[in-house]
Coordinates of C-alpha atoms in Angstrom, one line a residue:
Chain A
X13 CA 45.3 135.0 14.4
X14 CA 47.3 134.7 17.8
X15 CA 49.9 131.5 18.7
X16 CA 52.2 131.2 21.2
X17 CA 55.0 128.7 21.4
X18 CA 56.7 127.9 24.7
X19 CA 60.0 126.2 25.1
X20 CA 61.0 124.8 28.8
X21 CA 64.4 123.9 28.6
X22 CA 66.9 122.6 31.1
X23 CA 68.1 125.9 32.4
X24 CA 65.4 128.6 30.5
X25 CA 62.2 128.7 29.8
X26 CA 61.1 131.2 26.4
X27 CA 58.0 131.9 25.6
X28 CA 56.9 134.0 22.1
X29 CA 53.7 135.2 21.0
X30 CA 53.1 135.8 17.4
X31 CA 49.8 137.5 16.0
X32 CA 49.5 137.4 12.2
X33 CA 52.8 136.2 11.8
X34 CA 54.4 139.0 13.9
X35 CA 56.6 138.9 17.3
X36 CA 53.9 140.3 19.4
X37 CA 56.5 139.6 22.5
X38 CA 58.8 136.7 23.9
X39 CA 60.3 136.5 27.4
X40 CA 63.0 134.4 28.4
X41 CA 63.4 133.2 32.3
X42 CA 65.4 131.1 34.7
X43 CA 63.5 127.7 34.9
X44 CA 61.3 127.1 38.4
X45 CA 61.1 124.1 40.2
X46 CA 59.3 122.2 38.1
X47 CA 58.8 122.3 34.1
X48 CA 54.8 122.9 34.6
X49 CA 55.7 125.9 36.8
X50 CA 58.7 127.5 34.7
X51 CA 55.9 127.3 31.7
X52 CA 53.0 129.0 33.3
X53 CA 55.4 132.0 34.7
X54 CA 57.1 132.3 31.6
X55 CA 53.5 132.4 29.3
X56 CA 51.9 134.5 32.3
X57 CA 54.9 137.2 32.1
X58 CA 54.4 136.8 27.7
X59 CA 50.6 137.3 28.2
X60 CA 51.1 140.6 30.4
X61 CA 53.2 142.3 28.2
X62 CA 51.3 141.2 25.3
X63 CA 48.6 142.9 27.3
X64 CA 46.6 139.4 26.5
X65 CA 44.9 136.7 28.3
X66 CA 44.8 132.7 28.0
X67 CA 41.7 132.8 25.8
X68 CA 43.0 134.9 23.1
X69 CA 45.3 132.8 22.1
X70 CA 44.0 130.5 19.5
X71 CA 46.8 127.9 19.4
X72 CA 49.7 127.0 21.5
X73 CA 52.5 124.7 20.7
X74 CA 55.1 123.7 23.3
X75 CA 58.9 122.3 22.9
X76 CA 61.8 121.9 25.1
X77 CA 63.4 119.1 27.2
X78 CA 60.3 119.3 30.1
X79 CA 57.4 119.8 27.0
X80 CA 55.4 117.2 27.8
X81 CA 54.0 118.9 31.1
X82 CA 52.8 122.1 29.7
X83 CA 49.1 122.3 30.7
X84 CA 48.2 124.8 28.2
X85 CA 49.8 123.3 25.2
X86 CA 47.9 121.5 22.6
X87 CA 50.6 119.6 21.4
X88 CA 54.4 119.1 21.9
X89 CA 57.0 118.7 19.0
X90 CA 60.8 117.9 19.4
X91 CA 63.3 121.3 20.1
X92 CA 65.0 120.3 16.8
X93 CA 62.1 120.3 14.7
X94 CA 61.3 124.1 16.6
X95 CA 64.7 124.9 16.2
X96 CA 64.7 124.4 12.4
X97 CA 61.9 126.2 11.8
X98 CA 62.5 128.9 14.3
X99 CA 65.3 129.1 12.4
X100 CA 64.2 129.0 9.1
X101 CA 61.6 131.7 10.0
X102 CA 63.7 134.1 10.9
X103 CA 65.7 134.0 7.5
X104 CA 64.6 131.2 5.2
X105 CA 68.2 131.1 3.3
X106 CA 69.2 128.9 6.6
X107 CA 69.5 125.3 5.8
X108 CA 72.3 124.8 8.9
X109 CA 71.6 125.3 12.8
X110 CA 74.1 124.8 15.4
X111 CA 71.9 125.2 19.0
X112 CA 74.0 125.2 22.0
X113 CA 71.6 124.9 24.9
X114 CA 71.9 124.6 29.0
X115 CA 72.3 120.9 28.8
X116 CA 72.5 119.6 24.9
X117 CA 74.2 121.2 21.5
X118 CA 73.0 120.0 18.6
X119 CA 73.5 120.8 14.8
X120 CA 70.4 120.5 12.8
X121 CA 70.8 120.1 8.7
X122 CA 67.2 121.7 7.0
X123 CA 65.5 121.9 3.7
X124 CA 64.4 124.4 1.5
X125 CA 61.1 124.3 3.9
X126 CA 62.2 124.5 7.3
X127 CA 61.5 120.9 7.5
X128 CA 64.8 118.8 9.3
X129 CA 66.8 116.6 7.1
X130 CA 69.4 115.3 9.6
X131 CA 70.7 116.2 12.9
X132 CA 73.1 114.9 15.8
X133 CA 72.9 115.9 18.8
X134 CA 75.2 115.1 22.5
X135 CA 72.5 115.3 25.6
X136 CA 75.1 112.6 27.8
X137 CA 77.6 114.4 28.4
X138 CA 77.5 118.1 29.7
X139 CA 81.0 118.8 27.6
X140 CA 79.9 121.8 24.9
X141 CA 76.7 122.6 26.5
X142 CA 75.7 126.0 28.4
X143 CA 75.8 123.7 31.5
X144 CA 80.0 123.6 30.9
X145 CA 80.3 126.7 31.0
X146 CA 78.3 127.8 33.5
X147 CA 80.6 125.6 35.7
X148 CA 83.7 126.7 34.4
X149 CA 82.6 130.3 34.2
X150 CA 82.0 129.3 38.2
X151 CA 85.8 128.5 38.2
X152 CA 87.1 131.0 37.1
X153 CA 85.1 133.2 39.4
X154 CA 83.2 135.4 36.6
X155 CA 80.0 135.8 35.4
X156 CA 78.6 133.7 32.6
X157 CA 77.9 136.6 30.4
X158 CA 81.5 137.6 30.8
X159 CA 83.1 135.0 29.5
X160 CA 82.2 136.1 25.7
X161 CA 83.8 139.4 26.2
X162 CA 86.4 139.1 28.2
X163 CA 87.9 136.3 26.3
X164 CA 88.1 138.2 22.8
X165 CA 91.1 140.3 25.0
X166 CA 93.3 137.1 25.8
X167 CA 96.6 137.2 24.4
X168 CA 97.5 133.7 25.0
X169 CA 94.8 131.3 25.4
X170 CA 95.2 128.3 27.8
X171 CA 94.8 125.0 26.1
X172 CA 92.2 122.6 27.9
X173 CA 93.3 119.1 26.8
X174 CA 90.0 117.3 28.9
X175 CA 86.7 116.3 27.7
X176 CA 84.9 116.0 30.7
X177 CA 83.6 119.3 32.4
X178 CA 84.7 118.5 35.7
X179 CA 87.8 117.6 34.7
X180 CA 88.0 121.0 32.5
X181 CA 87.3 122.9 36.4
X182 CA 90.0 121.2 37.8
X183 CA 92.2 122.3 34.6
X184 CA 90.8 125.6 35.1
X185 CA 91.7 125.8 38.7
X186 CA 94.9 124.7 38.0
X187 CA 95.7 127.5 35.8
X188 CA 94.2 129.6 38.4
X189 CA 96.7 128.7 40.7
X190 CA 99.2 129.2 38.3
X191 CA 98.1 132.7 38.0
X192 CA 96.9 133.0 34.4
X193 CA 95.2 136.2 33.3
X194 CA 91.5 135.5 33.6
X195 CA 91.1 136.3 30.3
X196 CA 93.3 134.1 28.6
X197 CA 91.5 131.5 30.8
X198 CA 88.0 132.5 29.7
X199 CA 89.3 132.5 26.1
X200 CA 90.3 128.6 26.5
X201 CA 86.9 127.7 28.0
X202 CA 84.9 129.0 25.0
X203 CA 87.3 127.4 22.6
X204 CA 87.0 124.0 24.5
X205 CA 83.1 124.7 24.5
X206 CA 83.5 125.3 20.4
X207 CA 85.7 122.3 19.8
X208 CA 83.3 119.9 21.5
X209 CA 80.9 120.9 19.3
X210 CA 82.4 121.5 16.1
X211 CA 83.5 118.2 16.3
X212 CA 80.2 116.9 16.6
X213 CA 79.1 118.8 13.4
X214 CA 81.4 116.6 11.6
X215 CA 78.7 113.8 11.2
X216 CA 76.1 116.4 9.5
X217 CA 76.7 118.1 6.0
X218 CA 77.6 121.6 6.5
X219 CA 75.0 123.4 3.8
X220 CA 75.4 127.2 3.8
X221 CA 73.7 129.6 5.4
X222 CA 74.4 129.0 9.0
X223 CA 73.0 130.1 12.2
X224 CA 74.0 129.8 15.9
X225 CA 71.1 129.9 18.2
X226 CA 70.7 128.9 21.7
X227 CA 72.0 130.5 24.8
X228 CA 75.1 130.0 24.1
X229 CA 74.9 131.6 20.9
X230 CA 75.1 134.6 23.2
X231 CA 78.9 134.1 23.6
X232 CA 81.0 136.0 20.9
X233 CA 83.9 133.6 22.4
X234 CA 82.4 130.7 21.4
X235 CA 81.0 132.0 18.3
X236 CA 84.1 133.3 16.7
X237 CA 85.7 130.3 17.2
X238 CA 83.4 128.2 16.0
X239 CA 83.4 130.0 12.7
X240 CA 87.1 129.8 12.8
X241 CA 87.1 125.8 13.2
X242 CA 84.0 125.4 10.7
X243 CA 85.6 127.7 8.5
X244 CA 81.9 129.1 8.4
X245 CA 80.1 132.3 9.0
X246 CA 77.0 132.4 10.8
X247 CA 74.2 134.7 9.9
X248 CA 72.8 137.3 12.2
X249 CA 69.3 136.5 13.0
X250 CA 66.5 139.0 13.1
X251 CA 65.5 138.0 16.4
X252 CA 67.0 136.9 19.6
X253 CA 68.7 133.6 18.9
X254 CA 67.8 132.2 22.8
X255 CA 64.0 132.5 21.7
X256 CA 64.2 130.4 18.2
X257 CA 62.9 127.2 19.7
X258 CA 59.8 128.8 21.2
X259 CA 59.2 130.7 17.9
X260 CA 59.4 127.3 15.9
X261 CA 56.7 126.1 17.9
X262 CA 54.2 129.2 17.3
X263 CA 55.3 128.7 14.0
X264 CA 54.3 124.8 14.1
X265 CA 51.0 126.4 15.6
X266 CA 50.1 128.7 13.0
X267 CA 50.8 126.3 10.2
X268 CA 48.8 123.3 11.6
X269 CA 46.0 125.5 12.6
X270 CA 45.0 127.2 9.5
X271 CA 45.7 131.1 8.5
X272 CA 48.8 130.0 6.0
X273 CA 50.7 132.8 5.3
Chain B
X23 CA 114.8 109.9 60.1
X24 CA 111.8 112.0 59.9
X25 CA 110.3 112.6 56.6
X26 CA 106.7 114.5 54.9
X27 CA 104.5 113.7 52.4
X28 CA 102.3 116.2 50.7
X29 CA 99.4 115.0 48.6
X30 CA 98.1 117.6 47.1
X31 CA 94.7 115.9 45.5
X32 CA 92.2 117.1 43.6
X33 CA 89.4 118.2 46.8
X34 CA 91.6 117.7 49.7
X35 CA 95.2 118.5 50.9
X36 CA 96.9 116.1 53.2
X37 CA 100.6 115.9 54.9
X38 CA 101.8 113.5 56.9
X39 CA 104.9 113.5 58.8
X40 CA 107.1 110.4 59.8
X41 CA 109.7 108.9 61.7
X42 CA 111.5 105.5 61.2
X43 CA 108.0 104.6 59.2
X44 CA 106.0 105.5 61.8
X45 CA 103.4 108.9 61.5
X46 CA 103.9 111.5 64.2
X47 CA 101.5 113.9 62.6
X48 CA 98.8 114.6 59.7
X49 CA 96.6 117.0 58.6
X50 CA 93.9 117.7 56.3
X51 CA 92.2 120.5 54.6
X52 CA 89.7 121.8 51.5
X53 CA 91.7 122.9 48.8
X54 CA 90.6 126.8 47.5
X55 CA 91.8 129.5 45.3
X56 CA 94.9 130.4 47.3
X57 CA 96.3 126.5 46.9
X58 CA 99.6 128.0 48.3
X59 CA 98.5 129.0 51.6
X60 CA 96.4 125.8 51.7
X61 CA 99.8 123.6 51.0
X62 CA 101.8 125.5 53.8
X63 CA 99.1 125.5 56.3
X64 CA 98.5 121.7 56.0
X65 CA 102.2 121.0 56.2
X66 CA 102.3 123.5 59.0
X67 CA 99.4 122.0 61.1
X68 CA 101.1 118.7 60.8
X69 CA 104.5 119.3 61.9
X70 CA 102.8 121.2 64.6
X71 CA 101.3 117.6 65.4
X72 CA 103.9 115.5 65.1
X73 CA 105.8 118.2 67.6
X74 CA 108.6 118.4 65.0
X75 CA 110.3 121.5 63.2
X76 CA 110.4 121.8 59.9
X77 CA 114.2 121.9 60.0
X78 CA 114.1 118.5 61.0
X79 CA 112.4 117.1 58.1
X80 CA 115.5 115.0 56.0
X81 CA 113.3 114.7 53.0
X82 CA 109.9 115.6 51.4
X83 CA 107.8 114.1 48.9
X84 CA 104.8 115.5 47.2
X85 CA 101.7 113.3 45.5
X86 CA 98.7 113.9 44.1
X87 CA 97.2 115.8 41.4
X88 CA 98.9 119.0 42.2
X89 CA 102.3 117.4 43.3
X90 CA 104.0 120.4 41.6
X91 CA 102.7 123.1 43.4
X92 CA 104.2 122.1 46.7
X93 CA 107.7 123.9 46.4
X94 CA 111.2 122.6 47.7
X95 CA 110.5 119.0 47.5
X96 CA 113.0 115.6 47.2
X97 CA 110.9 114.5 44.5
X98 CA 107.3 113.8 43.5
X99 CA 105.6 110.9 42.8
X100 CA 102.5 109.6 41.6
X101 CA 99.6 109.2 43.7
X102 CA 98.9 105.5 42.8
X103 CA 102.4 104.2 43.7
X104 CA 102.0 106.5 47.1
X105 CA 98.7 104.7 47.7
X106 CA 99.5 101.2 47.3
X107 CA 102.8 102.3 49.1
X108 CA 101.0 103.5 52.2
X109 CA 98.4 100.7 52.6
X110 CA 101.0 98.3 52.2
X111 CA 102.8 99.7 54.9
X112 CA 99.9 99.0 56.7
X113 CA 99.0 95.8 55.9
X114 CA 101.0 93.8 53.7
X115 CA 98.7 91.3 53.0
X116 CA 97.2 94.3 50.3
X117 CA 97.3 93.3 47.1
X118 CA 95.0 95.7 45.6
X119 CA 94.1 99.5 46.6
X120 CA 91.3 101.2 45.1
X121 CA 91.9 104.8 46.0
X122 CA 88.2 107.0 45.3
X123 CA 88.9 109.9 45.6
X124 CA 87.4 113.2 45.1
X125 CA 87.9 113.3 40.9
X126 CA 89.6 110.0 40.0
X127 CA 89.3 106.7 40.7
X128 CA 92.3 104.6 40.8
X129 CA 93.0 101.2 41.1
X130 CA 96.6 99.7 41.5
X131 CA 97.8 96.0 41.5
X132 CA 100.6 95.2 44.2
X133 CA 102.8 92.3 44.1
X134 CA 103.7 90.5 47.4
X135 CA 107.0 92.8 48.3
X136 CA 104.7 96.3 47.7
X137 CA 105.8 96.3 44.3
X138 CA 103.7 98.7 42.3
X139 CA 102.2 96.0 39.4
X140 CA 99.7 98.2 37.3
X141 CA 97.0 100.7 38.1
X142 CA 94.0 102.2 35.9
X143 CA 92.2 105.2 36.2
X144 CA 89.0 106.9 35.5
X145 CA 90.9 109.5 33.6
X146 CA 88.2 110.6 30.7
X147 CA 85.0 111.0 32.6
X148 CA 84.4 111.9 36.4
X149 CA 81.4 109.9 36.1
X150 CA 81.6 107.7 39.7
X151 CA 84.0 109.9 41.6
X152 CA 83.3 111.5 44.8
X153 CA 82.7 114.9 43.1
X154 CA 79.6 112.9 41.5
X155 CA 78.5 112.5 44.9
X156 CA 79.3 115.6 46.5
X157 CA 77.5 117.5 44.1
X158 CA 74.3 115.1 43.9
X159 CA 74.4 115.5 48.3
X160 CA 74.8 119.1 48.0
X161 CA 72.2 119.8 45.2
X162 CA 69.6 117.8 47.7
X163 CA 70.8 119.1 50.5
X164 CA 72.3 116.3 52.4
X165 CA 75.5 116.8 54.4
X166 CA 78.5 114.7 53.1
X167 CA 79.0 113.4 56.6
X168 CA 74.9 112.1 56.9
X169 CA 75.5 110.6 53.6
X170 CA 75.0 106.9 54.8
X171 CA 72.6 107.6 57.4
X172 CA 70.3 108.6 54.7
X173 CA 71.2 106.2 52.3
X174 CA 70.2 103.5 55.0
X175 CA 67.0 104.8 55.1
X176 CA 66.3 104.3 51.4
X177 CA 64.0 101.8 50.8
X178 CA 63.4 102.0 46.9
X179 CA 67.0 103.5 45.3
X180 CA 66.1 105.9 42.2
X181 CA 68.0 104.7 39.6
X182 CA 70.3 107.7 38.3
X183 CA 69.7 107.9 34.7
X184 CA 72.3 110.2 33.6
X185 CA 75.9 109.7 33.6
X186 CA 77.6 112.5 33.3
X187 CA 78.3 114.0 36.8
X188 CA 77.3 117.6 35.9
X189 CA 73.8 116.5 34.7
X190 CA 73.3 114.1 37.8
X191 CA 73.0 117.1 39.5
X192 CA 70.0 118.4 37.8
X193 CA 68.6 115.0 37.7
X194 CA 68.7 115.0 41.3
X195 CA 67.4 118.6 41.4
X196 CA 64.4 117.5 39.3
X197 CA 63.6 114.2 41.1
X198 CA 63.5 116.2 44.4
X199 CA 60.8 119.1 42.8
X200 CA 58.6 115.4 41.6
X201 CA 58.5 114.4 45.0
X202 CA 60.7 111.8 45.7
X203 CA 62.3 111.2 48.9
X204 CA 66.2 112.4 49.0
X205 CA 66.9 109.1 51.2
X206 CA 66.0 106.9 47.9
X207 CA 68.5 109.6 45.5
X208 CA 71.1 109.7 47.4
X209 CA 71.0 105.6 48.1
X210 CA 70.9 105.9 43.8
X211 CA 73.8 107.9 43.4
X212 CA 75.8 106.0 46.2
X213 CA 74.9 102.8 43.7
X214 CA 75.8 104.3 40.4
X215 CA 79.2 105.1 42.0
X216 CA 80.0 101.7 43.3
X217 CA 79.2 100.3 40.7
X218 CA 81.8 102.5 38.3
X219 CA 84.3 101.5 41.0
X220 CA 83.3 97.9 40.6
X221 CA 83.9 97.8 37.1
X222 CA 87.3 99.7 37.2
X223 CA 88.2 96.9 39.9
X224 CA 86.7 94.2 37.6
X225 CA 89.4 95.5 34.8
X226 CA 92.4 95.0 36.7
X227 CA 91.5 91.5 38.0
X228 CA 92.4 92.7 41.6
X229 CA 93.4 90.0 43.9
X230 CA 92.7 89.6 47.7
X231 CA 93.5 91.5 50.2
X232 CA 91.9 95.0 48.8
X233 CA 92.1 97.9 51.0
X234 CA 89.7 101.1 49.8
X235 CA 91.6 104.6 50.5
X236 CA 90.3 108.2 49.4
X237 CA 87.3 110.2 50.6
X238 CA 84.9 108.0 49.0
X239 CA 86.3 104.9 51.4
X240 CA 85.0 107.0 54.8
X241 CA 81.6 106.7 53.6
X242 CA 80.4 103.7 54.8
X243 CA 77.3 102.9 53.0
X244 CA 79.9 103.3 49.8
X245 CA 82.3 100.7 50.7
X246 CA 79.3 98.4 52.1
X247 CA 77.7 98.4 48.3
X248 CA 81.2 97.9 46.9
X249 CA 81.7 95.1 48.6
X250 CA 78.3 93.2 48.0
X251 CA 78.7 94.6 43.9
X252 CA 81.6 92.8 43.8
X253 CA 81.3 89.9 46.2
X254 CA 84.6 91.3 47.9
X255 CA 85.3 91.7 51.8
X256 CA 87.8 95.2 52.2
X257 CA 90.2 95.1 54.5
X258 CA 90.1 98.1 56.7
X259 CA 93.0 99.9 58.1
X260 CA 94.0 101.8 61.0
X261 CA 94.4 105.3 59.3
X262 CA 91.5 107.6 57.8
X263 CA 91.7 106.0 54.3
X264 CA 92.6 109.9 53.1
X265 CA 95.4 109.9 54.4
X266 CA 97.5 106.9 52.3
X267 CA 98.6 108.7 49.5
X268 CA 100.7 111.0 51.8
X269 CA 101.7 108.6 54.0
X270 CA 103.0 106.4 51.1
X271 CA 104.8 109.5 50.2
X272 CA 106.4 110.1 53.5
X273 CA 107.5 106.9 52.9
X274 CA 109.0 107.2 49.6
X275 CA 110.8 109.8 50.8
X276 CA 112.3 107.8 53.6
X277 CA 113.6 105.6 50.6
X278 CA 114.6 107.9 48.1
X279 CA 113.5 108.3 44.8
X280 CA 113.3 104.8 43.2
X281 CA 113.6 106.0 39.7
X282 CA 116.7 108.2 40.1
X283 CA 118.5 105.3 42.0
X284 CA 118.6 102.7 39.4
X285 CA 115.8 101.4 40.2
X286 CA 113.5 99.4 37.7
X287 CA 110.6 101.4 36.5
X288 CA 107.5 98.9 35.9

C-alpha cells in the first residue's frame, strides 16, 4: 500500500511518501505563492523521485497551516495531531513534542498511542517561531542555517531582554553597533528563541521521551538550550525532524485506510 | 547661542541646529549598519545648512532610541520630553503629542507652561508602529511615499487579522497571491495602526490641542483616520513632524539639563 502525506506550512511545504510503512521519499521546499501551488510542486518533486505518479498512491492525507486547499488530499487533519504521530512513529517511546515551525511553536503532550493528550501552542505572536529568527538572523547579517553553529562558539552571549521580534532586531542592531562578535550575538538570538518557548512548555506536563521537530529543530543553538532550560534531553529522531508533520499525515492515511500494520 | 539636537531614533536620524530658538538647519537620514558615519553625516549636513561650524555649537543634546551613540554631547534626553518640548515650541496651545514613529509610539501629556505631565508607550509589542506599515507597503510593493494615494483608492479595507507586525507581513503576502487589490490592504493596515494609536491616546486622556510628530504623522491618510477614530482635529505644524524630537533637543540644550540643575523631575 502507498500514502503520502503533505504538509504546507507558513514558510515550507514537506511532502513524504510511505509504501508499506516505509519512507519511500520526502522533499521539503520553500512555499510558492499560494498554498494550492506550494502543494502540487512539492508532491510533483515527491512523485518524481519516488519514480511514481498521482494514481498510485492510494491515500493522501494533508496538514499544515494552508491544508485546506490541497486538491489532491482526501482529508485534512490539524499539524498537532500530525505532529504527534509523526512523532510517535518515528520512535514510539515519545510521549513529548516541542515543534518550532516558520510561524507557530507548539509543545504537544501524547499517549502511549500517538494520539494528543494536551498541547499549547503561540501562532499571535512571531516571538519563538522560525519567522524570529529568520529576521534576526537578517540582522545580524548571516544566514539562517548559521545561526546554530556559529553560536555554540560565543564566549559571552548578549542578553535580549524584549519579547517582540522587532523589538529583538532593533536590540540586535544595537549590539551591532556596538561591535559585538557575531557569534556571541547569534548565541543570544537562539537562547531568546528557546526562552520563548520553554516558557510556553510550562502549561503542558513534561512526560519523558522528548523530541524537537520542526525547522527549527535544525538549530543546535536553540536546541541545546532548550535542553538546558527544560532540564531535558531530546531524542534523536530516525528521520528528518522538518518532515514529521507530513509523515503524521501518511501515517493518518495508512491507518484510516486499511493495511494496519 | 547656537545649539544641536541629535535624535538618533529607531529608522531615522535627525539634527537640528539652532539659534536663539530658532532652526537654521536640519537634516535627515536612514539609519544602517555603520550608525556612526550615519550620526556624523546628519550632523554634518545640517551645520552645513544652517551655514554654521561645528565650533560654534555652545551645547549638544542627543534623543532618541540611540541617544548614546552620538559621542561628545551636553546631555541626553528622552525622546518624549524632546517631543512635547519641540511641538510646544511651536505651538503652545499643544497639550498632547503623539509621536509614531518608526518602532514606538509615544504619547506625552503637557501642561500649559510645556511641562512634561506623563507619557506612555508601546514598549512590549511593535504591533501599530510605522515598521508595521513599512513592512506591510514593502511586502505589497507600495512605495512608503504613495502610501495614501493608494489607501484613497480603497474602497472595501481588508481587515488585518493578525497582530503581530512580523506576521502582517505574510498576511499581506498571502492576501495579494488570493487576489485582492493592494489599495484595499494597505487602506487595512493604515486602519489597524490608527487605531493602536487611538487607543494609546484614549489611555492618557489627552486634552486639546494634539499635535501628531514622527514618520507615521507625514502620511496623510494616517493622521486623517486618526482623527475620525478618535473624533479629534490635529493641529498641524510648520516643521516635517520628524523633525520635533531634535528640535526639542536643540532646545533643551539651549536650557541646560533640567535634571542636573535642580530642577524637579516629574
Amino acid at each position: 500500500m502507498i500514502v503520502a502525506g503533505c504538509d504546507v506550512g507558513s514558510l515550507t511545504a514537506e511532502a513524504v511518501i510511505l509504501k508499506d510503512s516505509q519512507v519511500l521519499t520526502s522533499k521539503i521546499m520553500g512555499v510558492r505563492a499560494t498554498a494550492e501551488k506550494s502543494a502540487v510542486c512539492v508532491m510533483d518533486l515527491a512523485l518524481a523521485q519516488a519514480g511514481l505518479k498521482y494514481s498510485d498512491i492510494d491515500a493522501c492525507y494533508s496538514t499544515g497551516y494552508g491544508r485546506q486547499a490541497i486538491p489532491f488530499s482526501q482529508k485534512n487533519i490539524s499539524e498537532i495531531s500530525c505532529h504527534g504521530m509523526g512523532a510517535y512513529w518515528a520512535d514510539n517511546s515519545i510521549r513529548t513534542i516541542v515543534d518550532i515551525g516558520g510561524q507557530d511553536c507548539k509543545v504537544i503532550s501524547i499517549d502511549e498511542n500517538g494520539l494528543v493528550q494536551e498541547f499549547i501552542m503561540n501562532d499571535k505572536c512571531a516571538a519563538g517561531t522560525g519567522r524570529c529568527l529568520e529576521v534576526l538572523a537578517k540582522a545580524l547579517d548571516v544566514e539562517l542555517h548559521e545561526l546554530g553553529p556559529l553560536s555554540q562558539k560565543a564566549r559571552k552571549p548578549i542578553n535580549l531582554t524584549n519579547k517582540c521580534s522587532i523589538f529583538m532586531e532593533l536590540e540586535v542592531m544595537q549590539h551591532v553597533y556596538k561591535k559585538r562578535k557575531a557569534r556571541d550575538i547569534a548565541a543570544g538570538i537562539n537562547n531568546a528563541v528557546a526562552k520563548r518557548v520553554a516558557s510556553l512548555s510550562k502549561s503542558v506536563p513534561l512526560k519523558p521521551n522528548f523530541a524537537i521537530t520542526g525547522g527549527v529543530s535544525k538549530n543546535v543553538g536553540v536546541v541545546s538550550r532548550m535542553e538546558k532550560l527544560l532540564d531535558v534531553k531530546f531524542t534523536p529522531l530516525t528521520v528528518d525532524p522538518q518532515i514529521i508533520g507530513a509523515l503524521g499525515a501518511a501515517i493518518f492515511a495508512q491507518k484510516e485506510n486499511g493495511n494496519h500494520d | 547661542m547656537i545649539s544641536a539636537g541629535i535624535d538618533v531614533g529607531t529608522r531615522f536620524v535627525k539634527a537640528c541646529i539652532v539659534k536663539d530658538g530658532e532652526v537654521m538647519g536640519w537634516a535627515g537620514q536612514d539609519v544602517s549598519r555603520d550608525i556612526d558615519r550615519v550620526i556624523a553625516g546628519v550632523y554634518k549636513k545640517a551645520l552645513e545648512q544652517a551655514g554654521i561650524k561645528k565650533r560654534q555649537v555652545k551645547k549638544l543634546v542627543s534623543t532618541g532610541y540611540g541617544a548614546k551613540l552620538v559621542k561628545k554631547t551636553s546631555f541626553t534626553m528622552s525622546s518624549d520630553r524632546c517631543a512635547a518640548k519641540g511641538a510646544f515650541a511651536l505651538d503652545p496651545t499643544i497639550r498632547t503629542v503623539l509621536d509614531c514613529g518608526g518602532l514606538f509610539l509615544t504619547v506625552t501629556a503637557i501642561d500649559e507652561k510645556g511641562v512634561f505631565e506623563r507619557a506612555l508607550s508601546n514598549d512590549k509589542c511593535a504591533a501599530g508602529s510605522g515598521k508595521f506599515l513599512e513592512m506591510s507597503a514593502q511586502a505589497i510593493e507600495i512605495p512608503f511615499s504613495s502610501i495614501s494615494q493608494y489607501a484613497e483608492l480603497s474602497r472595501e479595507p481588508y481587515v488585518i487579522s493578525s497582530n503581530c507586525a512580523v506576521f502582517a507581513e505574510s498576511e499581506v503576502i498571502t492576501q495579494v497571491n488570493h487576489g485582492r487589490n493592494n489599495t484595499d490592504i494597505i487602506a487595512g493596515v493604515l486602519h489597524s495602526i490608527a487605531g493602536r494609536a487611538a487607543t494609546l491616546f484614549e489611555r492618557i486622556q489627552a486634552q486639546d490641542n494634539v499635535a501628531l510628530g514622527g514618520g507615521l504623522a507625514a502620511v496623510p491618510a494616517f493622521a486623517d483616520r486618526f482623527e475620525q477614530m478618535t473624533e479629534r482635529k490635529t493641529v498641524s505644524l510648520p516643521m516635517p513632524p520628524q523633525n520635533f524630537g531634535a528640535f526639542g533637543a536643540a532646545l533643551m540644550a539651549q536650557q541646560g539639563d533640567p535634571f542636573k540643575e535642580g530642577s524637579r523631575r516629574k
